[in-house]
């Protein structure tokens, strides 16, 4: 299909916890090559990066903000190092911690391992009282309603509240009361919101995927490992079905990087840079006529 004018380009940023920092590298290269992004939608960490860039579309500003964020004392209070055990998958770590008596008792008395006040302060520090209406690039993000099981797409209201909900990994972070919803991580159902950005008016969509492919596993020693493996397979299957709808896919190779590797932000950003540079000529050919 030929366009009489330049197509409106949408960017869908996927979730992946620390791996989502690779999106910063993607945005850097797109901007340096004058690929103008007209719409952004994000899920989980993709929502956080996308929201920051939509407010101020300058990768230099984005880089400074994310670096300051990762190195802040407030972020350090999350203490992701305590999850660096034998099982390096997120849900595997949570199930492993269930075997610790202190953690088990805590999880029977509360709904998350991370305190709500700390979680909220982090997002307020990033977005303040800014609203979706304040973004320079139209932006949306997704969360999941625990009550109905439906996907909730946010396009208006306070940015920090909606993005906090999109990042609320069940069990680790607290669920978020917002409007009439009880919200958790958007990556549960739609990890890369390609259709959302298309519905918002994009003619063509670039999808940035930062979820590492699952590795082959040959032994399972307990029920926790089996449950975790089933979750990984389900999530990977849903991802594969979703990404087929993108007009161009940046599938960044992040094998070897774990969900808690925030201190490796320079390496993760570099991975995003390398993958986007490698595909830049194809992107230009696909989107510009």
mmCIF file of C-alpha atoms in Angstrom, residues 27-200:
data_model
loop_
_atom_site.group_PDB
_atom_site.id
_atom_site.type_symbol
_atom_site.label_atom_id
_atom_site.label_comp_id
_atom_site.label_asym_id
_atom_site.label_seq_id
_atom_site.Cartn_x
_atom_site.Cartn_y
_atom_site.Cartn_z
ATOM 1 C CA UNK A 27 14.681 5.629 20.824
ATOM 2 C CA UNK A 28 18.195 7.090 20.606
ATOM 3 C CA UNK A 29 18.872 5.577 17.184
ATOM 4 C CA UNK A 30 15.398 6.351 15.816
ATOM 5 C CA UNK A 31 15.782 9.995 16.823
ATOM 6 C CA UNK A 32 19.319 10.278 15.437
ATOM 7 C CA UNK A 33 18.020 8.968 12.110
ATOM 8 C CA UNK A 34 15.089 11.390 12.060
ATOM 9 C CA UNK A 35 12.469 8.674 12.372
ATOM 10 C CA UNK A 36 9.644 10.745 13.818
ATOM 11 C CA UNK A 37 7.407 8.798 16.194
ATOM 12 C CA UNK A 38 3.801 10.017 16.066
ATOM 13 C CA UNK A 39 2.261 7.687 18.667
ATOM 14 C CA UNK A 40 3.589 5.575 21.550
ATOM 15 C CA UNK A 41 2.014 2.782 23.558
ATOM 16 C CA UNK A 42 3.734 0.781 26.261
ATOM 17 C CA UNK A 43 3.227 -2.129 28.600
ATOM 18 C CA UNK A 44 4.950 -2.523 31.983
ATOM 19 C CA UNK A 45 8.543 -1.202 31.693
ATOM 20 C CA UNK A 46 7.694 -0.171 28.142
ATOM 21 C CA UNK A 47 5.024 2.093 29.613
ATOM 22 C CA UNK A 48 7.544 3.740 31.933
ATOM 23 C CA UNK A 49 10.095 4.400 29.172
ATOM 24 C CA UNK A 50 7.403 5.395 26.676
ATOM 25 C CA UNK A 51 5.745 7.782 29.109
ATOM 26 C CA UNK A 52 9.008 9.569 29.887
ATOM 27 C CA UNK A 53 9.851 9.953 26.196
ATOM 28 C CA UNK A 54 6.334 11.084 25.275
ATOM 29 C CA UNK A 55 6.611 13.912 27.819
ATOM 30 C CA UNK A 56 9.978 15.087 26.485
ATOM 31 C CA UNK A 57 10.943 13.484 23.137
ATOM 32 C CA UNK A 58 14.700 13.792 23.547
ATOM 33 C CA UNK A 59 16.734 10.636 24.104
ATOM 34 C CA UNK A 60 19.425 12.612 25.955
ATOM 35 C CA UNK A 61 16.850 13.699 28.515
ATOM 36 C CA UNK A 62 15.457 10.159 28.632
ATOM 37 C CA UNK A 63 18.921 8.689 29.228
ATOM 38 C CA UNK A 64 19.644 11.115 32.079
ATOM 39 C CA UNK A 65 16.297 10.447 33.716
ATOM 40 C CA UNK A 66 16.593 6.651 33.543
ATOM 41 C CA UNK A 67 20.195 6.692 34.788
ATOM 42 C CA UNK A 68 19.232 8.938 37.701
ATOM 43 C CA UNK A 69 16.206 6.733 38.392
ATOM 44 C CA UNK A 70 18.154 3.458 38.496
ATOM 45 C CA UNK A 71 20.863 4.961 40.720
ATOM 46 C CA UNK A 72 18.496 6.782 43.069
ATOM 47 C CA UNK A 73 18.285 5.978 46.771
ATOM 48 C CA UNK A 74 14.521 5.552 46.393
ATOM 49 C CA UNK A 75 14.891 2.897 43.690
ATOM 50 C CA UNK A 76 17.578 1.218 45.777
ATOM 51 C CA UNK A 77 15.011 0.626 48.511
ATOM 52 C CA UNK A 78 13.407 -1.989 46.265
ATOM 53 C CA UNK A 79 16.558 -4.075 46.813
ATOM 54 C CA UNK A 80 16.190 -6.415 43.843
ATOM 55 C CA UNK A 81 19.480 -8.073 44.889
ATOM 56 C CA UNK A 82 17.535 -10.233 47.331
ATOM 57 C CA UNK A 83 16.005 -12.017 44.345
ATOM 58 C CA UNK A 84 19.361 -13.048 42.917
ATOM 59 C CA UNK A 85 19.078 -16.699 43.812
ATOM 60 C CA UNK A 86 19.460 -19.894 41.854
ATOM 61 C CA UNK A 87 16.194 -19.383 39.981
ATOM 62 C CA UNK A 88 16.584 -16.234 37.905
ATOM 63 C CA UNK A 89 13.100 -15.964 36.415
ATOM 64 C CA UNK A 90 10.809 -13.491 38.137
ATOM 65 C CA UNK A 91 7.980 -15.829 39.014
ATOM 66 C CA UNK A 92 10.456 -18.558 39.827
ATOM 67 C CA UNK A 93 12.086 -16.272 42.367
ATOM 68 C CA UNK A 94 8.740 -15.455 43.958
ATOM 69 C CA UNK A 95 7.832 -19.117 44.271
ATOM 70 C CA UNK A 96 11.286 -19.905 45.609
ATOM 71 C CA UNK A 97 10.869 -17.264 48.305
ATOM 72 C CA UNK A 98 7.630 -18.946 49.354
ATOM 73 C CA UNK A 99 9.797 -21.667 50.824
ATOM 74 C CA UNK A 100 11.366 -19.098 53.131
ATOM 75 C CA UNK A 101 9.237 -19.074 56.303
ATOM 76 C CA UNK A 102 9.434 -15.291 56.853
ATOM 77 C CA UNK A 103 8.418 -14.551 53.266
ATOM 78 C CA UNK A 104 5.649 -17.133 53.378
ATOM 79 C CA UNK A 105 4.114 -15.551 56.471
ATOM 80 C CA UNK A 106 4.386 -12.093 54.908
ATOM 81 C CA UNK A 107 2.662 -13.239 51.719
ATOM 82 C CA UNK A 108 -0.253 -14.658 53.698
ATOM 83 C CA UNK A 109 -0.748 -11.317 55.430
ATOM 84 C CA UNK A 110 -0.209 -8.859 52.585
ATOM 85 C CA UNK A 111 -0.790 -8.612 48.836
ATOM 86 C CA UNK A 112 2.767 -7.741 47.740
ATOM 87 C CA UNK A 113 6.413 -8.012 48.761
ATOM 88 C CA UNK A 114 7.103 -4.353 47.938
ATOM 89 C CA UNK A 115 5.538 -1.632 50.085
ATOM 90 C CA UNK A 116 2.915 0.505 48.313
ATOM 91 C CA UNK A 117 4.314 3.817 49.602
ATOM 92 C CA UNK A 118 7.777 3.131 48.189
ATOM 93 C CA UNK A 119 6.309 1.972 44.892
ATOM 94 C CA UNK A 120 4.150 5.094 44.580
ATOM 95 C CA UNK A 121 6.965 7.493 45.528
ATOM 96 C CA UNK A 122 9.100 6.114 42.697
ATOM 97 C CA UNK A 123 6.485 6.889 40.052
ATOM 98 C CA UNK A 124 5.614 10.280 41.504
ATOM 99 C CA UNK A 125 9.322 11.155 41.416
ATOM 100 C CA UNK A 126 9.367 10.307 37.692
ATOM 101 C CA UNK A 127 6.081 11.824 36.517
ATOM 102 C CA UNK A 128 4.897 14.194 39.248
ATOM 103 C CA UNK A 129 1.429 15.557 38.511
ATOM 104 C CA UNK A 130 1.784 15.309 34.716
ATOM 105 C CA UNK A 131 -1.174 13.963 32.791
ATOM 106 C CA UNK A 132 -1.546 12.135 29.475
ATOM 107 C CA UNK A 133 -2.762 15.445 28.084
ATOM 108 C CA UNK A 134 0.664 16.964 28.851
ATOM 109 C CA UNK A 135 2.644 14.602 26.599
ATOM 110 C CA UNK A 136 4.186 15.981 23.411
ATOM 111 C CA UNK A 137 3.608 12.648 21.685
ATOM 112 C CA UNK A 138 0.199 10.966 22.109
ATOM 113 C CA UNK A 139 0.733 8.146 24.584
ATOM 114 C CA UNK A 140 -1.210 5.208 25.985
ATOM 115 C CA UNK A 141 -0.438 2.328 28.315
ATOM 116 C CA UNK A 142 -2.128 -0.883 29.376
ATOM 117 C CA UNK A 143 -2.927 -2.598 32.672
ATOM 118 C CA UNK A 144 -5.122 -5.565 33.603
ATOM 119 C CA UNK A 145 -8.172 -5.352 35.862
ATOM 120 C CA UNK A 146 -8.169 -8.148 38.451
ATOM 121 C CA UNK A 147 -11.940 -7.830 38.929
ATOM 122 C CA UNK A 148 -13.074 -8.373 35.341
ATOM 123 C CA UNK A 149 -9.893 -9.819 33.813
ATOM 124 C CA UNK A 150 -10.119 -7.204 31.067
ATOM 125 C CA UNK A 151 -7.355 -5.107 29.544
ATOM 126 C CA UNK A 152 -7.629 -1.447 30.517
ATOM 127 C CA UNK A 153 -6.051 1.078 28.151
ATOM 128 C CA UNK A 154 -5.199 4.476 29.620
ATOM 129 C CA UNK A 155 -5.093 7.622 27.494
ATOM 130 C CA UNK A 156 -6.057 10.285 30.009
ATOM 131 C CA UNK A 157 -5.591 11.131 33.681
ATOM 132 C CA UNK A 158 -2.477 11.068 35.854
ATOM 133 C CA UNK A 159 0.486 9.451 34.139
ATOM 134 C CA UNK A 160 2.151 8.179 37.288
ATOM 135 C CA UNK A 161 -0.947 6.299 38.431
ATOM 136 C CA UNK A 162 -1.618 4.558 35.117
ATOM 137 C CA UNK A 163 2.039 3.692 34.474
ATOM 138 C CA UNK A 164 2.423 2.446 38.034
ATOM 139 C CA UNK A 165 -0.508 0.109 37.390
ATOM 140 C CA UNK A 166 1.026 -1.078 34.113
ATOM 141 C CA UNK A 167 4.247 -1.964 35.997
ATOM 142 C CA UNK A 168 2.552 -3.653 38.994
ATOM 143 C CA UNK A 169 3.953 -7.186 38.719
ATOM 144 C CA UNK A 170 1.554 -9.429 40.698
ATOM 145 C CA UNK A 171 2.907 -10.559 44.037
ATOM 146 C CA UNK A 172 6.005 -8.391 43.808
ATOM 147 C CA UNK A 173 4.396 -4.950 43.553
ATOM 148 C CA UNK A 174 1.046 -3.882 45.022
ATOM 149 C CA UNK A 175 -2.047 -3.804 42.859
ATOM 150 C CA UNK A 176 -3.365 -0.325 42.113
ATOM 151 C CA UNK A 177 -6.828 1.028 42.840
ATOM 152 C CA UNK A 178 -7.674 3.425 40.023
ATOM 153 C CA UNK A 179 -11.160 4.600 39.144
ATOM 154 C CA UNK A 180 -13.303 1.470 39.533
ATOM 155 C CA UNK A 181 -10.482 -0.940 38.744
ATOM 156 C CA UNK A 182 -8.012 -3.076 40.689
ATOM 157 C CA UNK A 183 -5.024 -3.082 38.361
ATOM 158 C CA UNK A 184 -1.855 -5.094 37.767
ATOM 159 C CA UNK A 185 0.894 -5.436 35.148
ATOM 160 C CA UNK A 186 -0.283 -5.015 31.556
ATOM 161 C CA UNK A 187 2.305 -7.544 30.392
ATOM 162 C CA UNK A 188 0.156 -10.354 31.776
ATOM 163 C CA UNK A 189 -2.069 -10.265 28.704
ATOM 164 C CA UNK A 190 -0.511 -7.873 26.171
ATOM 165 C CA UNK A 191 3.220 -7.516 26.579
ATOM 166 C CA UNK A 192 3.704 -5.524 23.363
ATOM 167 C CA UNK A 193 0.678 -3.258 22.655
ATOM 168 C CA UNK A 194 0.840 -3.253 18.863
ATOM 169 C CA UNK A 195 -2.906 -3.313 18.225
ATOM 170 C CA UNK A 196 -3.445 -0.533 20.761
ATOM 171 C CA UNK A 197 -1.154 1.890 18.946
ATOM 172 C CA UNK A 198 -2.779 0.902 15.642
ATOM 173 C CA UNK A 199 -6.194 1.629 17.093
ATOM 174 C CA UNK A 200 -4.867 5.013 18.201
#
